[in-house]
mmCIF file of C-alpha atoms and ligand atoms in Angstrom:
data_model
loop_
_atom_site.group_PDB
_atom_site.id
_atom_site.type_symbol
_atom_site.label_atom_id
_atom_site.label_comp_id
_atom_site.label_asym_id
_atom_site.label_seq_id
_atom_site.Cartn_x
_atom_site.Cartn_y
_atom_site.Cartn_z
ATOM 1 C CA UNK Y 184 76.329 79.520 96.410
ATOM 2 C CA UNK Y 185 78.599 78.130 93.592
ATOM 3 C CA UNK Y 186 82.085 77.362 94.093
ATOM 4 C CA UNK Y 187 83.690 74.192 96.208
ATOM 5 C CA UNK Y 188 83.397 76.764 99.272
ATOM 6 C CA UNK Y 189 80.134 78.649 98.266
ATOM 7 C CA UNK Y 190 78.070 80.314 101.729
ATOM 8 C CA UNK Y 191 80.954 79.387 103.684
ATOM 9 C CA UNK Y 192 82.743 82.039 105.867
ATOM 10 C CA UNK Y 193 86.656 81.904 106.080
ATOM 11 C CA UNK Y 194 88.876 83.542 108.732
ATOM 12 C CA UNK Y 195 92.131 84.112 106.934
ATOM 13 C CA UNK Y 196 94.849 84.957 109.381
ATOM 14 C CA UNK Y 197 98.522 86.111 108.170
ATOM 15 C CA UNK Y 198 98.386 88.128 105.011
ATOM 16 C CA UNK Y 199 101.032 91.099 105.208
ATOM 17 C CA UNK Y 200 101.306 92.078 101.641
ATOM 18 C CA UNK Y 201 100.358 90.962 98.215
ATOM 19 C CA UNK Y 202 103.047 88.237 98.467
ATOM 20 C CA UNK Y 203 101.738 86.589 101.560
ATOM 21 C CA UNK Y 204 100.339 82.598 101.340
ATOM 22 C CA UNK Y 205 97.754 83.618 103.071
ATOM 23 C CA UNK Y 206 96.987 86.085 100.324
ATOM 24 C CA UNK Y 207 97.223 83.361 97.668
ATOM 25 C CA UNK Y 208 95.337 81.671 99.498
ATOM 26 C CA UNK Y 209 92.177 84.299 100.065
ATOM 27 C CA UNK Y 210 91.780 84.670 96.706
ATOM 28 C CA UNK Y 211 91.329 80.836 96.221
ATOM 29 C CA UNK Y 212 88.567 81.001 98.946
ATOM 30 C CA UNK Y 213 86.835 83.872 97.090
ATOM 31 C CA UNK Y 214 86.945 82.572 94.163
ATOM 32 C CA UNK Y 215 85.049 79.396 95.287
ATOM 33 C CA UNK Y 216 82.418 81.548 96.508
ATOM 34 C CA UNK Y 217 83.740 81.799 100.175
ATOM 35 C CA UNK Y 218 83.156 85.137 102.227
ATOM 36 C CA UNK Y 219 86.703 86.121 103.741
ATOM 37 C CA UNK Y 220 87.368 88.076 107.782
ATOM 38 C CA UNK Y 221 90.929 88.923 107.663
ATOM 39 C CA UNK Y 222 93.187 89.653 110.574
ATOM 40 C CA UNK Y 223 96.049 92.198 110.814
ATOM 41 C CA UNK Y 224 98.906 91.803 113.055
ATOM 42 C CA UNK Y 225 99.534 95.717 113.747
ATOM 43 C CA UNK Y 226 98.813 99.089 112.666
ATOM 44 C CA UNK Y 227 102.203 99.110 110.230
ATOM 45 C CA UNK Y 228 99.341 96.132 108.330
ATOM 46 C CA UNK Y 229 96.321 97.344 108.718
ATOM 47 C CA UNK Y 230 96.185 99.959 105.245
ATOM 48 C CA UNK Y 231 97.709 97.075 103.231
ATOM 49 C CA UNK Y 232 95.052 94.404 104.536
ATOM 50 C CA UNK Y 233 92.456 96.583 104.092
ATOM 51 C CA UNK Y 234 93.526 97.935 100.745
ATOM 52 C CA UNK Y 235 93.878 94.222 99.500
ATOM 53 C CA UNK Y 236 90.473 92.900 101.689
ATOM 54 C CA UNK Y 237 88.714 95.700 99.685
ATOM 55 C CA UNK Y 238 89.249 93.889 96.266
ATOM 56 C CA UNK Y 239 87.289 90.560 97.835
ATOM 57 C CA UNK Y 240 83.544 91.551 98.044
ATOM 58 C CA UNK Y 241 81.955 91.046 101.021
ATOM 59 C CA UNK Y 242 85.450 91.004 102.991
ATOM 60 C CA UNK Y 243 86.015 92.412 107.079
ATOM 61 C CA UNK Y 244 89.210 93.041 108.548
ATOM 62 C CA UNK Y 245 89.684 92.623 112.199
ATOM 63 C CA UNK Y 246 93.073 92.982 114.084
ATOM 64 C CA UNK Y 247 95.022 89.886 115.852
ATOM 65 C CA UNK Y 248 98.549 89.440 117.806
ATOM 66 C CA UNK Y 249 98.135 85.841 118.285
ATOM 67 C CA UNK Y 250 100.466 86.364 120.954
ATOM 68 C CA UNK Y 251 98.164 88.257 122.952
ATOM 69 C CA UNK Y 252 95.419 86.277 124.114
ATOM 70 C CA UNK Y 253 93.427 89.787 124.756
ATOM 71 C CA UNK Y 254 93.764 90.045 121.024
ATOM 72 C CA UNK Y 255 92.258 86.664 120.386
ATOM 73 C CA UNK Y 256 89.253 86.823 122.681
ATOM 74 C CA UNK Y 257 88.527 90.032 121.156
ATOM 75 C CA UNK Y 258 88.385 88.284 117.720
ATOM 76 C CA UNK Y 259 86.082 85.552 118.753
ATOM 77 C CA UNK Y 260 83.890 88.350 120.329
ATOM 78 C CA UNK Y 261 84.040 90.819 117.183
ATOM 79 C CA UNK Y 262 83.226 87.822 114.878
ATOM 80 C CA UNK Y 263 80.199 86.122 116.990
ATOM 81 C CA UNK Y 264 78.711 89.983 117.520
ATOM 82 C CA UNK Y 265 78.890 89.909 113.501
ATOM 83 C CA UNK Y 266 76.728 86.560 114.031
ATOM 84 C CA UNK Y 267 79.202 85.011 111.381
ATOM 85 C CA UNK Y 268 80.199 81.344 112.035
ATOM 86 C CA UNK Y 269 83.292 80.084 110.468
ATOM 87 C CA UNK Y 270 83.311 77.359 108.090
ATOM 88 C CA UNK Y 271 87.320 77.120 107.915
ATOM 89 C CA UNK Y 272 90.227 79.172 109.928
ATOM 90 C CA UNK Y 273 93.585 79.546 107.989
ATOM 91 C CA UNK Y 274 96.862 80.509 109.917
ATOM 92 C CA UNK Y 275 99.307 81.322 107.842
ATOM 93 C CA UNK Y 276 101.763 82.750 110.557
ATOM 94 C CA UNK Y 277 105.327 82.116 111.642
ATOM 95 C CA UNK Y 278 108.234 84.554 113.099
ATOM 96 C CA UNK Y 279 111.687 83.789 114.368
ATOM 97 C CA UNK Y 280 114.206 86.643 115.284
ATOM 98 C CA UNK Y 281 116.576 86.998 111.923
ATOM 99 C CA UNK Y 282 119.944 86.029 114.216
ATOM 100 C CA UNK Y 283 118.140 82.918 114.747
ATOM 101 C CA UNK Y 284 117.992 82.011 111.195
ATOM 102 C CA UNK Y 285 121.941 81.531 110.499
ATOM 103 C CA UNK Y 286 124.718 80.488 111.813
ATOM 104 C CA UNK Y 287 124.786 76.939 114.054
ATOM 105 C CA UNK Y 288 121.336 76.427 115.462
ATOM 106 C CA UNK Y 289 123.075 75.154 118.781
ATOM 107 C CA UNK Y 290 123.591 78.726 119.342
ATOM 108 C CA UNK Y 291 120.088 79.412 119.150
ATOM 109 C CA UNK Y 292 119.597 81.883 122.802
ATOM 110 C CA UNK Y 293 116.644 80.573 124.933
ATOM 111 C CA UNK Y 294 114.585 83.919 124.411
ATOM 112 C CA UNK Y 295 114.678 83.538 120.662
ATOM 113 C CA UNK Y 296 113.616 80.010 120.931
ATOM 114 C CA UNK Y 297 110.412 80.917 122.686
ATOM 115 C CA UNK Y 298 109.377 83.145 120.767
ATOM 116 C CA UNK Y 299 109.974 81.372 117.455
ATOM 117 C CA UNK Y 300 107.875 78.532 119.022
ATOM 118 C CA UNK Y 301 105.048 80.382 120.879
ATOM 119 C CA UNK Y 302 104.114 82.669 117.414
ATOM 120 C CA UNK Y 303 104.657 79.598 114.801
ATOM 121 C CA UNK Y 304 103.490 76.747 116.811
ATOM 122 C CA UNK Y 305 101.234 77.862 120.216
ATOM 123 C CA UNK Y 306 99.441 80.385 118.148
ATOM 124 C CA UNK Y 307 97.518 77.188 116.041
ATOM 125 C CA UNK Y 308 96.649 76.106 119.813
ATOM 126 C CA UNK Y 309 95.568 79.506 120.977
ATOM 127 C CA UNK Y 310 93.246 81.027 117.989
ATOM 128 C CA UNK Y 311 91.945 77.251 117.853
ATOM 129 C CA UNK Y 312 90.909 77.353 121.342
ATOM 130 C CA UNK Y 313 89.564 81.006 121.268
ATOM 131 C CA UNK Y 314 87.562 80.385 118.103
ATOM 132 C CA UNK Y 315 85.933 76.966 118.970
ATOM 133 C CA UNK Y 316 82.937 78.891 120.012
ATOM 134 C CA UNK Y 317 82.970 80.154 116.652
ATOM 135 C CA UNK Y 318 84.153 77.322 114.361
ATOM 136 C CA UNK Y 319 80.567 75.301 112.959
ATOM 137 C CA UNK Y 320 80.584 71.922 113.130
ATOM 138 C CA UNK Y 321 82.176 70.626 109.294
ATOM 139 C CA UNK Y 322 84.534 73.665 109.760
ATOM 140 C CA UNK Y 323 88.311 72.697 109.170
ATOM 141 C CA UNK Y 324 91.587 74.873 109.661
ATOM 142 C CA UNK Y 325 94.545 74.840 108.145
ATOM 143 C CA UNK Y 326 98.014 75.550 108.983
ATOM 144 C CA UNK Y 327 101.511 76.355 106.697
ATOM 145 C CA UNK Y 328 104.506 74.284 107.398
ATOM 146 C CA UNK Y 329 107.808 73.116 105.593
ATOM 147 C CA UNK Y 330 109.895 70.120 105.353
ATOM 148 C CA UNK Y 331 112.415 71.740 107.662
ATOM 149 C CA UNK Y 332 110.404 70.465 110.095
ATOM 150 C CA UNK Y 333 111.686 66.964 109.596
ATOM 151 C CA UNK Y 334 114.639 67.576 107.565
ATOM 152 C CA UNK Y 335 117.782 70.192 108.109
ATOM 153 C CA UNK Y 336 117.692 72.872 106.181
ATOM 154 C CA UNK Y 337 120.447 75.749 105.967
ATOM 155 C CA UNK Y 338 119.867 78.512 107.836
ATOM 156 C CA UNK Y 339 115.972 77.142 108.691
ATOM 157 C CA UNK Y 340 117.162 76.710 112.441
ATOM 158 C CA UNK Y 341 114.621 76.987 114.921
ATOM 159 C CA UNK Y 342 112.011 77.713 112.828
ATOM 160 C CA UNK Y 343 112.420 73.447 111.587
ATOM 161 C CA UNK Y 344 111.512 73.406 115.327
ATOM 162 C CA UNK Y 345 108.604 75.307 115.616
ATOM 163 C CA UNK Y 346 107.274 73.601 112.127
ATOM 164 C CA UNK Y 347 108.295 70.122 113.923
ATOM 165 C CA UNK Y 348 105.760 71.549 117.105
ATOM 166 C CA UNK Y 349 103.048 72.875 114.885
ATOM 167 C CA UNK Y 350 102.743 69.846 113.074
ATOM 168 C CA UNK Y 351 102.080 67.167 116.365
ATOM 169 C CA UNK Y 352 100.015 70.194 117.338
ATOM 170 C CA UNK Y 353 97.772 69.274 113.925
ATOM 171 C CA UNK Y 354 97.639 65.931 114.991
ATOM 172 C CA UNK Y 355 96.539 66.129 118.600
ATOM 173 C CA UNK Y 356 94.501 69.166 117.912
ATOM 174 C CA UNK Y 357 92.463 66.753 115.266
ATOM 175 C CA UNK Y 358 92.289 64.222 117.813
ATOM 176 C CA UNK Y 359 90.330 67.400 119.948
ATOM 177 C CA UNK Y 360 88.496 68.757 117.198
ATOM 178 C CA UNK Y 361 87.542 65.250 115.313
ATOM 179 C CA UNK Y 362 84.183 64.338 118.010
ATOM 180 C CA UNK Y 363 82.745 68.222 117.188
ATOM 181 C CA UNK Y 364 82.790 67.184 113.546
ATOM 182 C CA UNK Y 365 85.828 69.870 112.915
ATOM 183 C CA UNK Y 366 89.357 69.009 111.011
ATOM 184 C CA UNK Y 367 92.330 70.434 110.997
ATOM 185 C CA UNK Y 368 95.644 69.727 108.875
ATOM 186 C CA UNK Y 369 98.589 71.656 107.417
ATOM 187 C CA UNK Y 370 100.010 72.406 103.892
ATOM 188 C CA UNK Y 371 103.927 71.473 103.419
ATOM 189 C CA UNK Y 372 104.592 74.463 101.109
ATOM 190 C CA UNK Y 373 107.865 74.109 98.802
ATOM 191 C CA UNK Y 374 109.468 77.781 99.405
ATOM 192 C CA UNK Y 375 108.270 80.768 98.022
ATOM 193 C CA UNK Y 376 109.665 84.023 97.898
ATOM 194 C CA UNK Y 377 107.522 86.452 100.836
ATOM 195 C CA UNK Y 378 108.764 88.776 103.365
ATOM 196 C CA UNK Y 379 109.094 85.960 105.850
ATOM 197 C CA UNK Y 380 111.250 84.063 103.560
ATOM 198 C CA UNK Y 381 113.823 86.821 102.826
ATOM 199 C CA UNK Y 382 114.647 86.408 106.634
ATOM 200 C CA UNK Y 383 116.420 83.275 105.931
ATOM 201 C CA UNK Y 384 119.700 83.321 104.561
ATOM 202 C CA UNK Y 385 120.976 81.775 101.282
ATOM 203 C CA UNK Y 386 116.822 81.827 100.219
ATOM 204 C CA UNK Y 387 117.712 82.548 96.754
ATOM 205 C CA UNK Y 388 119.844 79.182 96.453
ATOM 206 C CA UNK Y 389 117.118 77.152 98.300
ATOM 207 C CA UNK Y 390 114.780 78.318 95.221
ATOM 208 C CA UNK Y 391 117.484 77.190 92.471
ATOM 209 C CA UNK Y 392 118.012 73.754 94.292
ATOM 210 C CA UNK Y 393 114.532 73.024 94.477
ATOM 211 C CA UNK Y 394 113.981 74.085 90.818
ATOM 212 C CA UNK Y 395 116.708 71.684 89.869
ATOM 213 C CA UNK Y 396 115.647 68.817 91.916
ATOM 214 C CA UNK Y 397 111.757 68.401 92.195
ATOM 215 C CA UNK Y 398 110.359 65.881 89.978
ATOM 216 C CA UNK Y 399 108.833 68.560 88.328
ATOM 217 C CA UNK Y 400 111.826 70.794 88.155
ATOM 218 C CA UNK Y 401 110.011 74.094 89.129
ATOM 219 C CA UNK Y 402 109.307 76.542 92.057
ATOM 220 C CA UNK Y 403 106.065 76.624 93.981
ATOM 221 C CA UNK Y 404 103.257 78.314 92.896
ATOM 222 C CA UNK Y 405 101.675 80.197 96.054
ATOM 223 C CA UNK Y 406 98.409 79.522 93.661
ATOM 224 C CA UNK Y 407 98.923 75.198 93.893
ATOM 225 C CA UNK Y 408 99.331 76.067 97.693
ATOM 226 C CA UNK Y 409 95.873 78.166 97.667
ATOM 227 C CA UNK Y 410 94.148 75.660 95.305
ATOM 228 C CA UNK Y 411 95.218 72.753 98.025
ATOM 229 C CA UNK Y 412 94.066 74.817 100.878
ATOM 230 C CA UNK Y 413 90.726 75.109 98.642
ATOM 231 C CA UNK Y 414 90.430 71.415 98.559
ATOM 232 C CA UNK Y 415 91.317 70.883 102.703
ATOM 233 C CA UNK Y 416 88.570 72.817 103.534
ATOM 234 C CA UNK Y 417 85.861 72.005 100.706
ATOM 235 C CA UNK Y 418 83.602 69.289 101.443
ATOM 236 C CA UNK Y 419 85.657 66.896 98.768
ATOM 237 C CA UNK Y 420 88.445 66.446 101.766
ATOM 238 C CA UNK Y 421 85.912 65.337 104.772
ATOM 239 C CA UNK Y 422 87.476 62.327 105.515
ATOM 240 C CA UNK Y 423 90.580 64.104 105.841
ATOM 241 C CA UNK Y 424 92.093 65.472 109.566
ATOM 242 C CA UNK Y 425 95.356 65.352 111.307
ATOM 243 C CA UNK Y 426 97.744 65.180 107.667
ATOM 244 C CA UNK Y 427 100.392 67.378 106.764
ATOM 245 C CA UNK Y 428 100.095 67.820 102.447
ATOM 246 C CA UNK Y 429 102.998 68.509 100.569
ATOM 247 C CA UNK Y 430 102.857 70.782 98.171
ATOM 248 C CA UNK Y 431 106.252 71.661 96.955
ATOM 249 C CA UNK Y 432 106.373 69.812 93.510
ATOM 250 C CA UNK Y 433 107.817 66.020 95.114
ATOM 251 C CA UNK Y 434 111.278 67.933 96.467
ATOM 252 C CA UNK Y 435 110.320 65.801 99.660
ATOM 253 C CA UNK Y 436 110.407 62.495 97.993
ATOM 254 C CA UNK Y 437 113.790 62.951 96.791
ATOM 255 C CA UNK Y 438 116.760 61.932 98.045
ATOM 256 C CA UNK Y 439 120.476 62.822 96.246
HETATM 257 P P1 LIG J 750 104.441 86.408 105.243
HETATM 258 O O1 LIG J 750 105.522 87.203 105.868
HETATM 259 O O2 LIG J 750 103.713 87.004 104.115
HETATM 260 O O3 LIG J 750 103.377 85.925 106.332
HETATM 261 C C1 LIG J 750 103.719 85.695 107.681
HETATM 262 C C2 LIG J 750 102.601 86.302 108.491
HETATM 263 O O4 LIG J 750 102.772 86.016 109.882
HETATM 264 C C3 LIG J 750 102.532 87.834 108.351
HETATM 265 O O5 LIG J 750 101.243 88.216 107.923
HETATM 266 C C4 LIG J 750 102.774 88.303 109.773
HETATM 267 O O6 LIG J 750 102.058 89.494 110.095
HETATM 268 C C5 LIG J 750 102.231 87.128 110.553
HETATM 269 N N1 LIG J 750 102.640 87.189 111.965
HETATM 270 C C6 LIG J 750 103.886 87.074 112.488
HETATM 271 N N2 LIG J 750 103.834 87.269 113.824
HETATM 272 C C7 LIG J 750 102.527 87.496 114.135
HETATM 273 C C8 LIG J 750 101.820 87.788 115.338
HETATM 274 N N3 LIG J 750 102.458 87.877 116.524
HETATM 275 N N4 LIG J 750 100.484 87.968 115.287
HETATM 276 C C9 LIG J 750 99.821 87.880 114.115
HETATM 277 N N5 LIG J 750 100.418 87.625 112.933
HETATM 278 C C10 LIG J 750 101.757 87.439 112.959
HETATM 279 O O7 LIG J 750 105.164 85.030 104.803
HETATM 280 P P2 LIG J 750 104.585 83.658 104.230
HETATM 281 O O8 LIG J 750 105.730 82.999 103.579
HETATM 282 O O9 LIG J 750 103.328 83.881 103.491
HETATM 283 O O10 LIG J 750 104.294 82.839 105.572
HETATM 284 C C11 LIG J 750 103.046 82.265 105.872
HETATM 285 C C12 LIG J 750 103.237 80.882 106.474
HETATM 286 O O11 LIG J 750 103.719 79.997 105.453
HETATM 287 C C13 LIG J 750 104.231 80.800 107.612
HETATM 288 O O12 LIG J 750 103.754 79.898 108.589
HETATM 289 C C14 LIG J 750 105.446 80.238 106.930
HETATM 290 O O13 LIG J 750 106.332 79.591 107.824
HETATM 291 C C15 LIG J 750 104.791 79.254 105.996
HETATM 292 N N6 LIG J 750 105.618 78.756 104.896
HETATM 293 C C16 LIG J 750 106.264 79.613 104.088
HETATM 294 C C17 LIG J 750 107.067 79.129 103.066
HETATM 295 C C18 LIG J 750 107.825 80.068 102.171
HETATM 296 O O14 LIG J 750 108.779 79.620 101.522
HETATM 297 N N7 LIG J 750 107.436 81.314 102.066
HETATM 298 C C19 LIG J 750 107.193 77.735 102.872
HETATM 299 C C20 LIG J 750 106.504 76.883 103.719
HETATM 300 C C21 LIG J 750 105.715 77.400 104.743
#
């Protein structure tokens, strides 16, 4: 039981490949001693989750759409017939259709704009509200955002939107979850180069800018972001709920 998170079991939703956050961020957990249930989003995943779940000992893989609420329900069920309890719930999940990430975001067509916001923003609301049953009391969750939530970025679009809808969804949901003794707040990543990112446009220029102009003049590390995530849900940040961390080496703070 050594480690910030040692006997605590973490649901880690939204690692695709080696390159996921949410990947970085599973090692972290194991590391501090946490046991790790993964989610896959489809069969195209489900080799490459388990194949990387089967490095962490002690690991389960269970498949999740969040946009299915069959899905969800299912995962609560599978994870209470395991008799696990969750100590923290990651979601580390976002998708927006690629012609919605160029061009003039007043362009952006009503369909994509759903579905941007019901997989990067509603799904935090969903799997909270299907795994409450599940989630122990001390439990936190934590969710991945960007400052293109508050700030206009190039090519970032709708998905600023859905970041801008995920975040007041961390604050209201800790208003919810604060009384059952259960947090909940989000990680302001700088960028990082995964699959989602190569989606948006001009990516490898966002990366140079941000080396160039973060008081610390480098790129993110998707290890700071899994060391912070570490710290949200470890004991050491129980007076924490309802904040969105940056972690994106001060870019935020800057202005020209
Ligand atoms: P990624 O592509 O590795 O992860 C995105 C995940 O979302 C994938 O695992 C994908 O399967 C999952 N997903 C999408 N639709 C889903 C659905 N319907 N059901 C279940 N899962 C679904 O990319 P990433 O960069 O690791 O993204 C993780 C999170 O970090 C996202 O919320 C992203 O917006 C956020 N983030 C990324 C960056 C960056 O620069 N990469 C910066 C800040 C925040």
């Amino acid at each position: 039981m050594t480690g910030l998170l040692g006997g605590k079991t973490a649901l880690v939703m939204g690692v695709a490949n080696r390159w996921s956050i949410a990947w970085a961020i599973a090692q972290a957990f194991s590391r501090e001693g946490a046991r790790l249930v993964f989610t896959f989003q489809g069969e195209r995943q489900e080799e490459d989750v388990r194949e990387l779940a089967g490095t962490l000992a002690g690991s389960s893989v269970l498949p999740c759409d969040v946009s299915r609420d069959a899905d969800l329900a299912r995962l609560a069920e599978s994870i209470q017939a395991e008799g696990l309890g969750l100590d923290a719930l990651v979601h580390s999940i976002a998708f927006a259709n690629r012609e919605d990430l160029g061009g003039a975001y007043v362009d952006t067509a009503r369909a994509g704009f759903a579905l941007a916001l019901e997989v990067s923003a509603f799904s935090l609301v969903a799997a909270t509200r299907h795994l409450l049953p599940v989630l122990r009391p001390g439990a936190a969750v934590v969710t991945l955002t960007y400052v293109g939530s508050s700030r206009v970025m190039p090519n970032y679009n709708v998905m600023g939107v859905a970041k801008a809808a995920l975040e007041s969804s961390v604050r209201y949901l800790a208003s919810d979850l604060g009384p059952r003794g259960i947090r909940i707040n989000a990680i302001s990543a700088g960028p990082i180069k995964t699959a989602s990112a190569r989606a948006i446009q001009g990516f490898s220029r966002i990366l140079d800018v941000m080396k160039e102009r973060s008081p610390l003049r480098r790129n993110t590390d998707p290890a700071e972001v899994a060391d912070a995530a570490v710290f949200l849900c470890s004991p050491l940040a129980r007076g924490i709920t309802g904040e969105v961390l940056f972690v994106d080496n001060g870019f935020h703070i800057m202005g020209i």
